[in-house]
Coordinates of C-alpha atoms and ligand atoms in Angstrom, one line a residue:
M1 CA 0.4 2.7 16.7
M2 CA -2.4 4.4 18.6
A3 CA -5.4 5.7 16.7
G4 CA -8.7 7.1 17.8
D5 CA -10.3 3.7 17.9
G6 CA -7.5 1.9 19.7
L7 CA -4.2 0.4 18.7
I8 CA -3.4 -0.6 15.2
L9 CA -1.3 -3.7 14.4
R10 CA 0.3 -3.9 11.0
V11 CA 1.2 -7.1 9.1
K12 CA 3.5 -6.8 6.0
P13 CA 2.9 -10.0 4.0
R14 CA 6.0 -11.6 2.5
H15 CA 5.9 -11.8 -1.3
A16 CA 2.6 -9.8 -0.9
R17 CA 0.9 -13.1 0.0
L18 CA -0.9 -14.7 2.9
L19 CA -1.8 -18.4 2.9
R20 CA -5.3 -19.4 3.8
G21 CA -4.4 -20.3 7.4
E22 CA -2.6 -16.9 7.8
V23 CA -5.7 -15.0 6.6
E24 CA -7.8 -17.0 9.1
L25 CA -5.3 -16.1 11.9
L26 CA -5.6 -12.4 11.0
C27 CA -9.4 -12.6 11.0
D28 CA -9.4 -14.4 14.3
L29 CA -7.1 -11.7 15.9
A30 CA -9.1 -8.9 14.5
T31 CA -12.3 -10.4 16.0
R32 CA -10.8 -11.5 19.4
F33 CA -8.6 -8.5 20.1
G34 CA -9.6 -5.7 17.7
N35 CA -12.8 -4.1 16.6
G36 CA -13.0 -6.4 13.6
A37 CA -11.9 -3.9 11.0
I38 CA -9.1 -4.8 8.6
D39 CA -7.4 -2.1 6.4
L40 CA -5.4 -2.7 3.3
T41 CA -2.9 0.1 3.1
N42 CA -1.4 1.9 0.1
R43 CA 1.9 0.0 0.7
A44 CA 0.0 -3.3 0.6
N45 CA 0.1 -4.0 4.3
L46 CA -2.9 -5.3 6.3
Q47 CA -3.8 -3.6 9.6
I48 CA -6.1 -4.8 12.3
R49 CA -7.6 -1.9 14.4
G50 CA -9.1 -1.2 17.7
L51 CA -6.8 -3.3 19.9
R52 CA -6.6 -2.7 23.7
E53 CA -3.1 -2.2 25.1
A54 CA -3.5 -5.2 27.3
D55 CA -4.1 -7.5 24.3
V56 CA -1.3 -6.4 22.0
A57 CA 1.4 -8.6 23.4
Q58 CA -0.7 -11.7 23.0
A59 CA -1.8 -10.8 19.5
L60 CA 1.8 -10.0 18.5
A61 CA 3.1 -13.2 19.9
L62 CA 0.7 -15.2 17.8
L63 CA 1.7 -13.3 14.7
V64 CA 5.4 -13.8 15.5
Q65 CA 4.8 -17.5 16.0
Q66 CA 3.2 -17.7 12.6
G67 CA 6.1 -15.8 11.0
L68 CA 3.9 -12.9 10.0
V69 CA 5.8 -10.4 12.1
E70 CA 9.5 -10.3 13.0
A71 CA 10.3 -11.0 16.7
A72 CA 12.8 -8.1 16.7
P73 CA 11.2 -4.7 16.3
D74 CA 14.3 -3.5 14.3
G75 CA 13.9 -6.4 11.8
E76 CA 10.2 -5.6 11.4
R77 CA 11.0 -1.9 10.8
R78 CA 13.3 -2.7 7.9
R79 CA 10.8 -5.0 6.3
N80 CA 9.3 -2.5 3.8
V81 CA 9.5 -4.6 0.6
L82 CA 6.8 -4.0 -2.0
V83 CA 6.4 -6.8 -4.5
A84 CA 4.5 -6.7 -7.8
P85 CA 1.6 -9.0 -6.8
D86 CA 1.3 -10.9 -10.1
W87 CA 4.5 -12.9 -9.7
S88 CA 4.8 -16.6 -10.4
E89 CA 6.7 -18.8 -8.0
G90 CA 10.4 -19.0 -9.0
D91 CA 10.2 -16.0 -11.4
T92 CA 12.7 -13.1 -11.1
T93 CA 10.3 -11.0 -8.9
W94 CA 9.8 -13.9 -6.5
R95 CA 13.5 -14.8 -6.4
L96 CA 14.8 -11.3 -5.8
A97 CA 12.1 -10.5 -3.3
D98 CA 13.1 -13.7 -1.4
E99 CA 16.8 -12.8 -1.5
L100 CA 16.2 -9.2 -0.4
M101 CA 14.0 -10.3 2.5
A102 CA 16.7 -12.7 3.7
R103 CA 19.4 -9.9 3.5
L104 CA 17.5 -7.1 5.2
P105 CA 19.6 -7.5 8.3
E106 CA 22.6 -6.2 6.2
L107 CA 20.9 -2.8 5.9
P108 CA 22.2 0.2 7.8
D109 CA 19.9 2.5 9.8
L110 CA 17.6 4.3 7.4
P111 CA 14.7 6.7 7.9
G112 CA 11.6 4.8 9.0
K113 CA 9.5 5.1 5.8
I114 CA 12.2 4.0 3.4
G115 CA 11.1 1.1 1.3
F116 CA 12.1 -1.2 -1.6
A117 CA 10.1 -2.2 -4.7
I118 CA 10.7 -5.5 -6.6
D119 CA 8.8 -4.8 -9.7
L120 CA 10.0 -7.2 -12.4
G121 CA 7.0 -8.1 -14.5
A122 CA 7.1 -7.3 -18.2
A123 CA 6.9 -3.6 -17.3
P124 CA 6.8 -1.7 -14.0
V125 CA 3.4 -1.6 -12.2
L126 CA 4.5 -0.1 -8.8
T127 CA 5.8 3.2 -10.3
E128 CA 3.2 5.3 -8.4
V129 CA 3.5 3.4 -5.2
S130 CA 5.7 4.7 -2.4
A131 CA 9.2 3.1 -2.5
D132 CA 12.7 4.5 -2.5
F133 CA 14.9 1.8 -4.2
R134 CA 13.4 0.1 -7.2
L135 CA 14.3 -2.9 -9.3
E136 CA 12.4 -2.7 -12.6
R137 CA 12.6 -3.6 -16.3
A138 CA 13.7 -1.5 -19.1
A139 CA 11.9 -1.6 -22.5
D140 CA 14.4 -4.2 -23.7
A141 CA 13.6 -6.4 -20.6
A142 CA 17.0 -5.6 -18.9
L143 CA 16.9 -5.3 -15.1
L144 CA 17.3 -1.7 -13.8
L145 CA 18.2 -0.3 -10.4
R146 CA 16.6 3.1 -10.0
L147 CA 16.4 5.5 -7.1
D148 CA 12.9 6.8 -6.7
G149 CA 12.5 10.3 -8.1
R150 CA 15.1 9.7 -10.9
T151 CA 13.8 9.2 -14.4
A152 CA 16.5 6.6 -15.3
G153 CA 18.4 3.8 -13.6
V154 CA 21.4 1.6 -14.0
P155 CA 21.3 -1.8 -15.6
V156 CA 22.1 -4.7 -13.3
R157 CA 22.4 -8.5 -13.7
A158 CA 19.9 -10.6 -11.8
D159 CA 22.7 -12.3 -9.8
E160 CA 24.0 -8.9 -8.5
A161 CA 20.7 -7.0 -8.4
V162 CA 20.2 -7.3 -4.6
D163 CA 23.9 -6.6 -3.9
R164 CA 23.6 -3.3 -5.8
M165 CA 20.3 -2.4 -4.2
L166 CA 21.8 -2.9 -0.8
D167 CA 25.0 -0.9 -1.9
L168 CA 22.7 2.0 -2.9
A169 CA 20.8 1.9 0.4
R170 CA 24.2 1.9 2.3
W171 CA 25.4 4.8 0.2
F172 CA 22.1 6.6 0.9
A173 CA 22.6 6.1 4.7
V174 CA 26.3 7.2 4.9
S175 CA 26.4 9.9 2.3
G176 CA 24.0 12.2 4.1
A177 CA 21.3 11.7 1.5
S178 CA 19.1 10.1 4.1
A179 CA 18.7 13.5 5.8
A180 CA 16.2 14.2 3.1
G181 CA 14.0 11.4 4.6
R182 CA 12.9 9.9 1.3
A183 CA 14.8 9.2 -1.9
R184 CA 12.6 11.4 -4.1
R185 CA 13.3 14.4 -1.9
F186 CA 17.1 14.0 -2.5
D187 CA 18.3 15.7 -5.7
G188 CA 22.1 15.5 -5.1
P189 CA 24.4 13.5 -7.2
L190 CA 24.5 9.7 -7.0
P191 CA 27.7 7.6 -6.8
A192 CA 29.2 7.2 -10.3
W193 CA 28.3 3.5 -10.5
A194 CA 24.6 4.3 -9.8
R195 CA 24.2 7.1 -12.3
G196 CA 22.1 5.4 -14.9
T197 CA 20.8 6.6 -18.2
V198 CA 18.4 3.8 -19.0
H199 CA 14.7 4.5 -18.6
P200 CA 12.2 1.9 -17.2
A201 CA 9.7 0.5 -19.6
S202 CA 6.3 2.4 -19.8
P203 CA 4.4 1.4 -16.7
R204 CA 1.6 -1.2 -16.8
P205 CA -1.8 -0.1 -15.4
P206 CA -2.5 -1.4 -11.8
L207 CA -4.6 -4.5 -11.4
V208 CA -8.3 -3.8 -11.8
P209 CA -11.0 -5.3 -9.6
G210 CA -13.3 -7.7 -11.4
A211 CA -10.6 -9.1 -13.7
C212 CA -9.4 -12.6 -13.2
L213 CA -5.6 -12.9 -13.0
S214 CA -4.2 -15.0 -15.7
G215 CA -1.1 -17.1 -15.1
A216 CA 0.0 -18.5 -11.8
T217 CA -2.7 -17.4 -9.4
G218 CA -5.7 -18.0 -11.7
G219 CA -7.9 -16.1 -9.1
R220 CA -9.9 -12.9 -9.1
I221 CA -9.2 -9.3 -8.1
W222 CA -11.5 -7.9 -5.4
G223 CA -11.8 -4.2 -4.7
L224 CA -12.2 -2.9 -1.1
P225 CA -14.1 0.3 -0.7
F226 CA -11.6 2.8 0.7
G227 CA -9.2 -0.1 1.5
R228 CA -11.4 -1.3 4.4
T229 CA -12.9 -4.7 5.0
D230 CA -13.6 -6.6 8.2
A231 CA -13.0 -10.1 9.6
P232 CA -16.4 -11.6 8.8
A233 CA -16.2 -10.3 5.2
L234 CA -12.6 -11.6 4.7
S235 CA -13.5 -15.0 6.1
R236 CA -16.5 -15.1 3.8
L237 CA -14.3 -14.3 0.8
M238 CA -11.9 -17.2 1.7
A239 CA -14.8 -19.6 2.3
A240 CA -16.8 -18.6 -0.8
T241 CA -13.9 -18.8 -3.2
G242 CA -12.0 -21.7 -1.6
A243 CA -8.8 -19.8 -2.4
A244 CA -5.5 -21.3 -1.2
A245 CA -4.0 -17.9 -0.6
L246 CA -4.6 -14.2 -0.8
R247 CA -2.3 -11.6 -2.4
V248 CA -2.3 -8.0 -1.3
T249 CA -1.9 -5.0 -3.6
P250 CA -1.3 -1.3 -2.9
W251 CA -4.4 -0.4 -5.0
R252 CA -7.1 -1.3 -2.4
A253 CA -7.6 -4.6 -4.0
L254 CA -7.0 -8.2 -3.0
V255 CA -6.3 -11.2 -5.3
T256 CA -7.5 -14.6 -4.5
E257 CA -5.2 -17.4 -5.6
G258 CA -7.2 -20.1 -7.3
G259 CA -10.7 -21.0 -6.2
N260 CA -13.9 -19.9 -7.8
T261 CA -14.7 -16.4 -8.9
H262 CA -18.4 -15.8 -8.1
A263 CA -19.2 -12.4 -6.6
V264 CA -18.9 -12.1 -2.8
E265 CA -20.8 -9.5 -0.8
G266 CA -18.6 -6.7 0.5
F267 CA -16.1 -6.8 -2.4
L268 CA -16.1 -4.7 -5.5
T269 CA -15.9 -6.5 -8.8
D270 CA -17.3 -3.8 -11.2
P271 CA -14.3 -1.8 -12.5
A272 CA -16.7 1.1 -13.1
D273 CA -17.8 1.2 -9.4
P274 CA -17.5 4.9 -8.4
R275 CA -16.0 4.0 -5.1
L276 CA -12.9 2.8 -6.9
A277 CA -12.3 6.4 -8.1
A278 CA -12.5 7.8 -4.5
D279 CA -10.0 8.0 -1.7
A280 CA -10.9 8.6 1.9
C281 CA -8.9 8.2 5.1
P282 CA -10.5 6.7 8.2
G283 CA -11.4 10.2 9.5
A284 CA -13.2 10.7 12.8
P285 CA -13.6 9.0 15.2
A286 CA -10.9 6.4 14.1
C287 CA -8.1 9.1 13.7
P288 CA -7.5 11.6 16.5
Q289 CA -6.4 14.2 14.0
A290 CA -9.8 14.2 12.3
T291 CA -12.6 16.5 13.2
V292 CA -15.0 15.2 10.5
Q293 CA -16.3 11.9 9.2
T294 CA -15.0 11.0 5.8
R295 CA -15.9 7.7 4.3
A296 CA -19.7 8.0 4.6
L297 CA -19.5 11.3 2.8
A298 CA -17.1 9.9 0.1
E299 CA -19.5 7.0 -0.5
R300 CA -22.4 9.3 -1.1
L301 CA -20.4 11.8 -3.2
A302 CA -18.5 9.3 -5.3
P303 CA -21.3 8.6 -7.9
H304 CA -21.8 12.4 -8.4
V305 CA -18.2 13.5 -8.9
S306 CA -16.5 13.2 -12.2
G307 CA -12.8 12.2 -12.0
R308 CA -10.9 11.4 -8.8
L309 CA -12.4 12.3 -5.4
H310 CA -10.4 12.6 -2.2
V311 CA -12.1 13.2 1.1
S312 CA -9.5 13.7 3.8
G313 CA -10.0 14.1 7.6
C314 CA -7.3 16.7 7.8
A315 CA -4.6 18.4 5.7
K316 CA -2.2 15.5 6.1
G317 CA -3.9 13.6 3.3
C318 CA -2.9 10.1 4.3
A319 CA -5.3 8.4 1.8
R320 CA -3.8 10.2 -1.3
G321 CA -0.5 12.1 -1.6
R322 CA -1.2 13.3 -5.2
A323 CA -3.7 15.8 -6.4
A324 CA -7.3 14.7 -7.0
D325 CA -9.9 16.3 -9.3
V326 CA -12.0 17.1 -6.2
A327 CA -10.3 17.4 -2.9
I328 CA -12.4 17.8 0.3
T329 CA -10.4 18.4 3.5
G330 CA -11.8 18.5 7.0
R331 CA -10.9 21.4 9.2
D332 CA -12.3 22.5 12.6
G333 CA -15.4 20.3 12.1
A334 CA -16.3 21.5 8.6
F335 CA -14.9 20.9 5.1
D336 CA -12.8 22.9 2.6
L337 CA -13.4 22.2 -1.1
A338 CA -10.7 22.5 -3.8
F339 CA -10.3 21.3 -7.4
Q340 CA -7.2 19.7 -9.0
A341 CA -5.7 19.8 -5.6
R342 CA -4.2 17.8 -2.7
A343 CA -5.6 17.7 0.8
G344 CA -5.0 21.0 2.5
D345 CA -4.4 23.0 -0.7
P346 CA -6.0 26.5 -0.7
P347 CA -9.8 25.9 -1.1
V348 CA -12.3 27.6 -3.3
L349 CA -15.1 27.1 -0.7
S350 CA -14.6 26.5 3.0
G351 CA -16.6 25.9 6.2
L352 CA -18.9 23.5 4.3
T353 CA -21.2 21.0 6.0
P354 CA -21.7 17.5 4.5
E355 CA -25.2 18.7 3.4
R356 CA -23.8 21.7 1.6
L357 CA -21.3 19.4 -0.2
L358 CA -23.9 16.9 -1.1
A359 CA -26.1 19.7 -2.5
H360 CA -23.2 21.2 -4.4
F361 CA -22.5 18.0 -6.3
G362 CA -26.2 17.2 -6.8
A363 CA -26.1 14.2 -4.5
Y364 CA -29.4 15.1 -2.7
Ligands
LIG401 S1 -5.5 12.4 6.8 FE1 -5.6 13.3 8.8 S2 -7.5 12.6 9.6 FE2 -7.0 11.3 7.8 S3 -6.0 9.5 8.7 FE3 -4.4 11.0 8.1 S4 -4.0 12.2 10.0 FE4 -6.0 11.1 10.2

């Protein structure tokens, strides 16, 4: 993808995990071919930024060789599998994610953003994360297949769960439902076998930076301000912790597997850090749609805003699809301000400079 700061190259880690050597490769590519920046997206992918067109083929070849990117673009396009990051090797989440990844070539053509969630911890944790076909647990621990946007799903056995998930995706493709683009925009009837009445268990809260993950990984959760880090910082994290692997989450946080848990510069470990309650897209100059800078403003405003802050470079609102307590949207080089709103919603004040906004929230 082309952005204002050059091409973006996206890696979708299998099982939401990168081994130490894979993290090192990514850092090396970000430094050699990109501008060093590495983004963690809200679908738990990692992106290196600022690549020149002439370097993409070489960077891509190295990622394919390492198995981090599919050689066939079609295969890579289908690989939208979100995995609850606190799995243990061999558990149901791990096994079904593994099976689904192996069977993605069986999928029909689907709209580009369609994705799958394997979310089989004690209770769902990916409920608020973008995915269309979900495997989750009911309150009685039964496995459920649920189409995103429906409140209930249909119970499935573990040994048939991926079959049913693929069946539902095939039905979505051939029934005309896929014309809606995403599952939650489709409100027509489902096939009789997929019309479930069982509700998923109440969702678990997302992983919080600062905590140490119990169980299999034994590592620590590290927050990334606005989902952005860079190659030197990520290398420093791996060296300082001595972690064997890194897990990616859709909550702007990384999890180190094993290793020590001392603080590392550039990573948030205080769950009360105000930047964790703020969303901001890359803005100008990284995004060509933006006419304003976003993250520097969000960083200064965050400690002075109560509730959730969203600073968006334009009305598209890439960093946050849902409403925020304070929504600040760039337009024609200035900002609109709205409350309890999404990016681009009708503002209560418009044409604001960063200085006016800082003064409005007492940040001067
Ligand atoms: S919200 Fe607008 S400015 Fe921000 S990244 Fe998306 S398209 Fe670019």
